[in-house]
Amino acid sequence: MTHFDIPLVLSWMWALLVSLFAVPSIIYIAHLKNMLDTPNGRTVHQSLTPRLGGVAVFAGFMSALTIFGPLQNGAKELLAGCIILFFVGLKDDLVGMSVSKKFVGQLLATGIVMIMADVRITSFQGILGIWTLPVGVSFAFTLGVIVGITNAINLIDGLDGLAGTIVLIVCSTFGYYFFKYGGPAFSNYAYVAVCLIGGLMGFLRYNFHRAPIFMGDTGSLVCGFIVSVLAIQFIEMGARVGEPFGSSSPSVAVGILFVPLFDTLRVFSLRMLAGRSPFSPDKNHIHHRILAMGFQQISTVLLLGLLNILVILFVIRFAALGNTVLIVALAAFSALLSIFFGVYQSRISRRQLQAAESSN
C-alpha cells in the first residue's frame, strides 16, 4: 500500500464501524421516544419504523472525512452543506417540513459549495455545440444539477435498501475514477466517496427487507447532495484533467446516475401530464411499477441495482462515441423503459377492472 491507500482504507473502516454501531442505538431511542414513521397509502412498509438511519450514515461519513480526509478543493464547503441538509432532513423526519422550506435549505447548501468553493459545471464539453459556459449560466445550471440530483436520490428512497444500494454503486464508480485519475485537484474526492460508502455499508446491514430502520430525509438529502457534488467534480475532471473520459464525461456521469435520474424525470413528467404538481406524492415510481409486476422488495432492489450497473458499464464501454451518441442512446433506452412500464401498468389496470366486474 502507498501512503495514500492507508488513510483511504482507514477512513472507510472508521465510517463503516461508526455507522454499524450507531444504528442499534438509534433504533432503540426512536422506539423509546416514539419517533416512528406511520404507514400510509403511499408507503410500502406496514409497521411503525424509525426514519433516522441517515443519522448513522452522516455520523460515519462526517467523522471519517474530518479525521482522515484532505479538506481542500471544496471538501470543507461540502461538509458545511451536508450539515445544513442534515438538520433540514432531521426536522422533516421528526416533525415534517414543507417542500418550500426544504428547497430553501437545499439552495443554502448549494450556494455554499458554488460560491465559497467555486464547485460548478464550467463547460458542456461540446453538447449541442456548447463548450465554455458564461459565469451566470454556469451558476444557474449547477444550481439545477445539485438540487435535481439531491431530490432524485431523495425520491428514490421508497424501498428497503434501494437508495442506499444505488448511492453505493454510484459512489463506488465515482470514487474509483477520482482515486485513479484525480491528481492534486480531484483525488481528495475519493475520500468523500469512500467515507460515504463506509457509512452506507454500516447502515445497509440493517436496512434490507424487512428493515428495522429507514434512511429518511436525514440520509437521502445528504447522500443526494454528496452525489451531486461528486458528479459535478467528475465532469470537471474530464474538462480540466482530460481523464478518464475527456469530453464524454457529462454523458458518462448521466449514465452513472441513470436509475435515480430516469425515475425522477419519469414521475415528474407523468404528474405534470396529469395536471398535478411534480412534487405531489404517488405510487408511480419505478420501484412501485416493478413491485406491481409481482417482484419482492429485495428482488426489486437487486434488479434496479443491476440495471444501474449495466448502464454504467455501457457508457464506460462506449464513452469514445461522444456525448451526443451516448445521450441519444440513454434517452432512447429511457423511452423504451417508460413505454414498457406504461403498457404493463395498463394491462394490470384492465385485469383489476375485469376482476372487479366479474365479482359484481
mmCIF file with all atom_site columns, N, CA, C and O in Angstrom, residues 142-165:
data_model
loop_
_atom_site.group_PDB
_atom_site.id
_atom_site.type_symbol
_atom_site.label_atom_id
_atom_site.label_alt_id
_atom_site.label_comp_id
_atom_site.label_asym_id
_atom_site.label_entity_id
_atom_site.label_seq_id
_atom_site.pdbx_PDB_ins_code
_atom_site.Cartn_x
_atom_site.Cartn_y
_atom_site.Cartn_z
_atom_site.occupancy
_atom_site.B_iso_or_equiv
_atom_site.pdbx_formal_charge
_atom_site.auth_seq_id
_atom_site.auth_comp_id
_atom_site.auth_asym_id
_atom_site.auth_atom_id
_atom_site.pdbx_PDB_model_num
ATOM 1  N N  . THR A 1 142 ? -25.567 24.771 -12.605 1.00 0.00 ? 142 THR A N  1
ATOM 2  C CA . THR A 1 142 ? -25.055 23.984 -11.488 1.00 0.00 ? 142 THR A CA 1
ATOM 3  C C  . THR A 1 142 ? -26.079 23.899 -10.361 1.00 0.00 ? 142 THR A C  1
ATOM 4  O O  . THR A 1 142 ? -26.261 22.844 -9.746  1.00 0.00 ? 142 THR A O  1
ATOM 5  N N  . LEU A 1 143 ? -26.761 25.012 -10.098 1.00 0.00 ? 143 LEU A N  1
ATOM 6  C CA . LEU A 1 143 ? -27.823 25.013 -9.092  1.00 0.00 ? 143 LEU A CA 1
ATOM 7  C C  . LEU A 1 143 ? -28.892 23.980 -9.437  1.00 0.00 ? 143 LEU A C  1
ATOM 8  O O  . LEU A 1 143 ? -29.316 23.190 -8.582  1.00 0.00 ? 143 LEU A O  1
ATOM 9  N N  . GLY A 1 144 ? -29.312 23.965 -10.704 1.00 0.00 ? 144 GLY A N  1
ATOM 10 C CA . GLY A 1 144 ? -30.313 22.989 -11.134 1.00 0.00 ? 144 GLY A CA 1
ATOM 11 C C  . GLY A 1 144 ? -29.826 21.555 -11.005 1.00 0.00 ? 144 GLY A C  1
ATOM 12 O O  . GLY A 1 144 ? -30.581 20.662 -10.602 1.00 0.00 ? 144 GLY A O  1
ATOM 13 N N  . VAL A 1 145 ? -28.546 21.337 -11.328 1.00 0.00 ? 145 VAL A N  1
ATOM 14 C CA . VAL A 1 145 ? -27.981 19.986 -11.245 1.00 0.00 ? 145 VAL A CA 1
ATOM 15 C C  . VAL A 1 145 ? -27.943 19.490 -9.807  1.00 0.00 ? 145 VAL A C  1
ATOM 16 O O  . VAL A 1 145 ? -28.356 18.362 -9.500  1.00 0.00 ? 145 VAL A O  1
ATOM 17 N N  . ILE A 1 146 ? -27.445 20.332 -8.884  1.00 0.00 ? 146 ILE A N  1
ATOM 18 C CA . ILE A 1 146 ? -27.320 19.906 -7.487  1.00 0.00 ? 146 ILE A CA 1
ATOM 19 C C  . ILE A 1 146 ? -28.687 19.661 -6.868  1.00 0.00 ? 146 ILE A C  1
ATOM 20 O O  . ILE A 1 146 ? -28.933 18.616 -6.241  1.00 0.00 ? 146 ILE A O  1
ATOM 21 N N  . VAL A 1 147 ? -29.607 20.598 -7.055  1.00 0.00 ? 147 VAL A N  1
ATOM 22 C CA . VAL A 1 147 ? -30.953 20.428 -6.490  1.00 0.00 ? 147 VAL A CA 1
ATOM 23 C C  . VAL A 1 147 ? -31.660 19.240 -7.145  1.00 0.00 ? 147 VAL A C  1
ATOM 24 O O  . VAL A 1 147 ? -32.330 18.454 -6.469  1.00 0.00 ? 147 VAL A O  1
ATOM 25 N N  . GLY A 1 148 ? -31.480 19.081 -8.451  1.00 0.00 ? 148 GLY A N  1
ATOM 26 C CA . GLY A 1 148 ? -32.128 17.973 -9.162  1.00 0.00 ? 148 GLY A CA 1
ATOM 27 C C  . GLY A 1 148 ? -31.638 16.613 -8.698  1.00 0.00 ? 148 GLY A C  1
ATOM 28 O O  . GLY A 1 148 ? -32.442 15.717 -8.413  1.00 0.00 ? 148 GLY A O  1
ATOM 29 N N  . ILE A 1 149 ? -30.322 16.436 -8.607  1.00 0.00 ? 149 ILE A N  1
ATOM 30 C CA . ILE A 1 149 ? -29.777 15.140 -8.186  1.00 0.00 ? 149 ILE A CA 1
ATOM 31 C C  . ILE A 1 149 ? -30.093 14.875 -6.719  1.00 0.00 ? 149 ILE A C  1
ATOM 32 O O  . ILE A 1 149 ? -30.428 13.738 -6.335  1.00 0.00 ? 149 ILE A O  1
ATOM 33 N N  . THR A 1 150 ? -30.019 15.910 -5.875  1.00 0.00 ? 150 THR A N  1
ATOM 34 C CA . THR A 1 150 ? -30.352 15.744 -4.457  1.00 0.00 ? 150 THR A CA 1
ATOM 35 C C  . THR A 1 150 ? -31.773 15.218 -4.303  1.00 0.00 ? 150 THR A C  1
ATOM 36 O O  . THR A 1 150 ? -32.025 14.275 -3.533  1.00 0.00 ? 150 THR A O  1
ATOM 37 N N  . ASN A 1 151 ? -32.712 15.796 -5.039  1.00 0.00 ? 151 ASN A N  1
ATOM 38 C CA . ASN A 1 151 ? -34.106 15.356 -4.946  1.00 0.00 ? 151 ASN A CA 1
ATOM 39 C C  . ASN A 1 151 ? -34.334 14.015 -5.625  1.00 0.00 ? 151 ASN A C  1
ATOM 40 O O  . ASN A 1 151 ? -35.215 13.249 -5.219  1.00 0.00 ? 151 ASN A O  1
ATOM 41 N N  . ALA A 1 152 ? -33.541 13.711 -6.655  1.00 0.00 ? 152 ALA A N  1
ATOM 42 C CA . ALA A 1 152 ? -33.671 12.407 -7.318  1.00 0.00 ? 152 ALA A CA 1
ATOM 43 C C  . ALA A 1 152 ? -33.333 11.280 -6.349  1.00 0.00 ? 152 ALA A C  1
ATOM 44 O O  . ALA A 1 152 ? -34.024 10.254 -6.298  1.00 0.00 ? 152 ALA A O  1
ATOM 45 N N  . ILE A 1 153 ? -32.263 11.433 -5.573  1.00 0.00 ? 153 ILE A N  1
ATOM 46 C CA . ILE A 1 153 ? -31.904 10.427 -4.569  1.00 0.00 ? 153 ILE A CA 1
ATOM 47 C C  . ILE A 1 153 ? -32.959 10.388 -3.465  1.00 0.00 ? 153 ILE A C  1
ATOM 48 O O  . ILE A 1 153 ? -33.341 9.311  -2.987  1.00 0.00 ? 153 ILE A O  1
ATOM 49 N N  . ASN A 1 154 ? -33.453 11.552 -3.080  1.00 0.00 ? 154 ASN A N  1
ATOM 50 C CA . ASN A 1 154 ? -34.495 11.626 -2.053  1.00 0.00 ? 154 ASN A CA 1
ATOM 51 C C  . ASN A 1 154 ? -35.769 10.903 -2.492  1.00 0.00 ? 154 ASN A C  1
ATOM 52 O O  . ASN A 1 154 ? -36.396 10.173 -1.710  1.00 0.00 ? 154 ASN A O  1
ATOM 53 N N  . LEU A 1 155 ? -36.140 11.059 -3.759  1.00 0.00 ? 155 LEU A N  1
ATOM 54 C CA . LEU A 1 155 ? -37.385 10.472 -4.257  1.00 0.00 ? 155 LEU A CA 1
ATOM 55 C C  . LEU A 1 155 ? -37.299 8.961  -4.450  1.00 0.00 ? 155 LEU A C  1
ATOM 56 O O  . LEU A 1 155 ? -38.314 8.266  -4.356  1.00 0.00 ? 155 LEU A O  1
ATOM 57 N N  . ILE A 1 156 ? -36.111 8.447  -4.717  1.00 0.00 ? 156 ILE A N  1
ATOM 58 C CA . ILE A 1 156 ? -35.998 7.009  -4.975  1.00 0.00 ? 156 ILE A CA 1
ATOM 59 C C  . ILE A 1 156 ? -35.935 6.205  -3.676  1.00 0.00 ? 156 ILE A C  1
ATOM 60 O O  . ILE A 1 156 ? -35.955 4.968  -3.684  1.00 0.00 ? 156 ILE A O  1
ATOM 61 N N  . ASP A 1 157 ? -35.887 6.904  -2.552  1.00 0.00 ? 157 ASP A N  1
ATOM 62 C CA . ASP A 1 157 ? -35.810 6.234  -1.254  1.00 0.00 ? 157 ASP A CA 1
ATOM 63 C C  . ASP A 1 157 ? -37.200 5.730  -0.846  1.00 0.00 ? 157 ASP A C  1
ATOM 64 O O  . ASP A 1 157 ? -37.819 6.255  0.075   1.00 0.00 ? 157 ASP A O  1
ATOM 65 N N  . GLY A 1 158 ? -37.680 4.702  -1.548  1.00 0.00 ? 158 GLY A N  1
ATOM 66 C CA . GLY A 1 158 ? -39.029 4.203  -1.292  1.00 0.00 ? 158 GLY A CA 1
ATOM 67 C C  . GLY A 1 158 ? -39.110 2.730  -0.943  1.00 0.00 ? 158 GLY A C  1
ATOM 68 O O  . GLY A 1 158 ? -40.190 2.233  -0.633  1.00 0.00 ? 158 GLY A O  1
ATOM 69 N N  . LEU A 1 159 ? -37.998 2.021  -0.995  1.00 0.00 ? 159 LEU A N  1
ATOM 70 C CA . LEU A 1 159 ? -37.957 0.599  -0.642  1.00 0.00 ? 159 LEU A CA 1
ATOM 71 C C  . LEU A 1 159 ? -36.793 0.345  0.297   1.00 0.00 ? 159 LEU A C  1
ATOM 72 O O  . LEU A 1 159 ? -35.797 1.077  0.276   1.00 0.00 ? 159 LEU A O  1
ATOM 73 N N  . ASP A 1 160 ? -36.901 -0.695 1.086   1.00 0.00 ? 160 ASP A N  1
ATOM 74 C CA . ASP A 1 160 ? -35.806 -1.076 1.980   1.00 0.00 ? 160 ASP A CA 1
ATOM 75 C C  . ASP A 1 160 ? -34.526 -1.304 1.179   1.00 0.00 ? 160 ASP A C  1
ATOM 76 O O  . ASP A 1 160 ? -34.488 -2.157 0.288   1.00 0.00 ? 160 ASP A O  1
ATOM 77 N N  . GLY A 1 161 ? -33.503 -0.528 1.464   1.00 0.00 ? 161 GLY A N  1
ATOM 78 C CA . GLY A 1 161 ? -32.194 -0.729 0.857   1.00 0.00 ? 161 GLY A CA 1
ATOM 79 C C  . GLY A 1 161 ? -32.003 -0.135 -0.518  1.00 0.00 ? 161 GLY A C  1
ATOM 80 O O  . GLY A 1 161 ? -30.888 -0.173 -1.047  1.00 0.00 ? 161 GLY A O  1
ATOM 81 N N  . LEU A 1 162 ? -33.051 0.454  -1.123  1.00 0.00 ? 162 LEU A N  1
ATOM 82 C CA . LEU A 1 162 ? -32.935 0.893  -2.515  1.00 0.00 ? 162 LEU A CA 1
ATOM 83 C C  . LEU A 1 162 ? -32.017 2.103  -2.670  1.00 0.00 ? 162 LEU A C  1
ATOM 84 O O  . LEU A 1 162 ? -31.047 2.060  -3.438  1.00 0.00 ? 162 LEU A O  1
ATOM 85 N N  . ALA A 1 163 ? -32.317 3.196  -1.959  1.00 0.00 ? 163 ALA A N  1
ATOM 86 C CA . ALA A 1 163 ? -31.489 4.400  -2.103  1.00 0.00 ? 163 ALA A CA 1
ATOM 87 C C  . ALA A 1 163 ? -30.042 4.118  -1.697  1.00 0.00 ? 163 ALA A C  1
ATOM 88 O O  . ALA A 1 163 ? -29.103 4.544  -2.369  1.00 0.00 ? 163 ALA A O  1
ATOM 89 N N  . GLY A 1 164 ? -29.859 3.376  -0.593  1.00 0.00 ? 164 GLY A N  1
ATOM 90 C CA . GLY A 1 164 ? -28.508 3.057  -0.135  1.00 0.00 ? 164 GLY A CA 1
ATOM 91 C C  . GLY A 1 164 ? -27.732 2.252  -1.162  1.00 0.00 ? 164 GLY A C  1
ATOM 92 O O  . GLY A 1 164 ? -26.541 2.503  -1.396  1.00 0.00 ? 164 GLY A O  1
ATOM 93 N N  . THR A 1 165 ? -28.399 1.282  -1.799  1.00 0.00 ? 165 THR A N  1
ATOM 94 C CA . THR A 1 165 ? -27.734 0.450  -2.806  1.00 0.00 ? 165 THR A CA 1
ATOM 95 C C  . THR A 1 165 ? -27.345 1.264  -4.028  1.00 0.00 ? 165 THR A C  1
ATOM 96 O O  . THR A 1 165 ? -26.219 1.138  -4.541  1.00 0.00 ? 165 THR A O  1
#
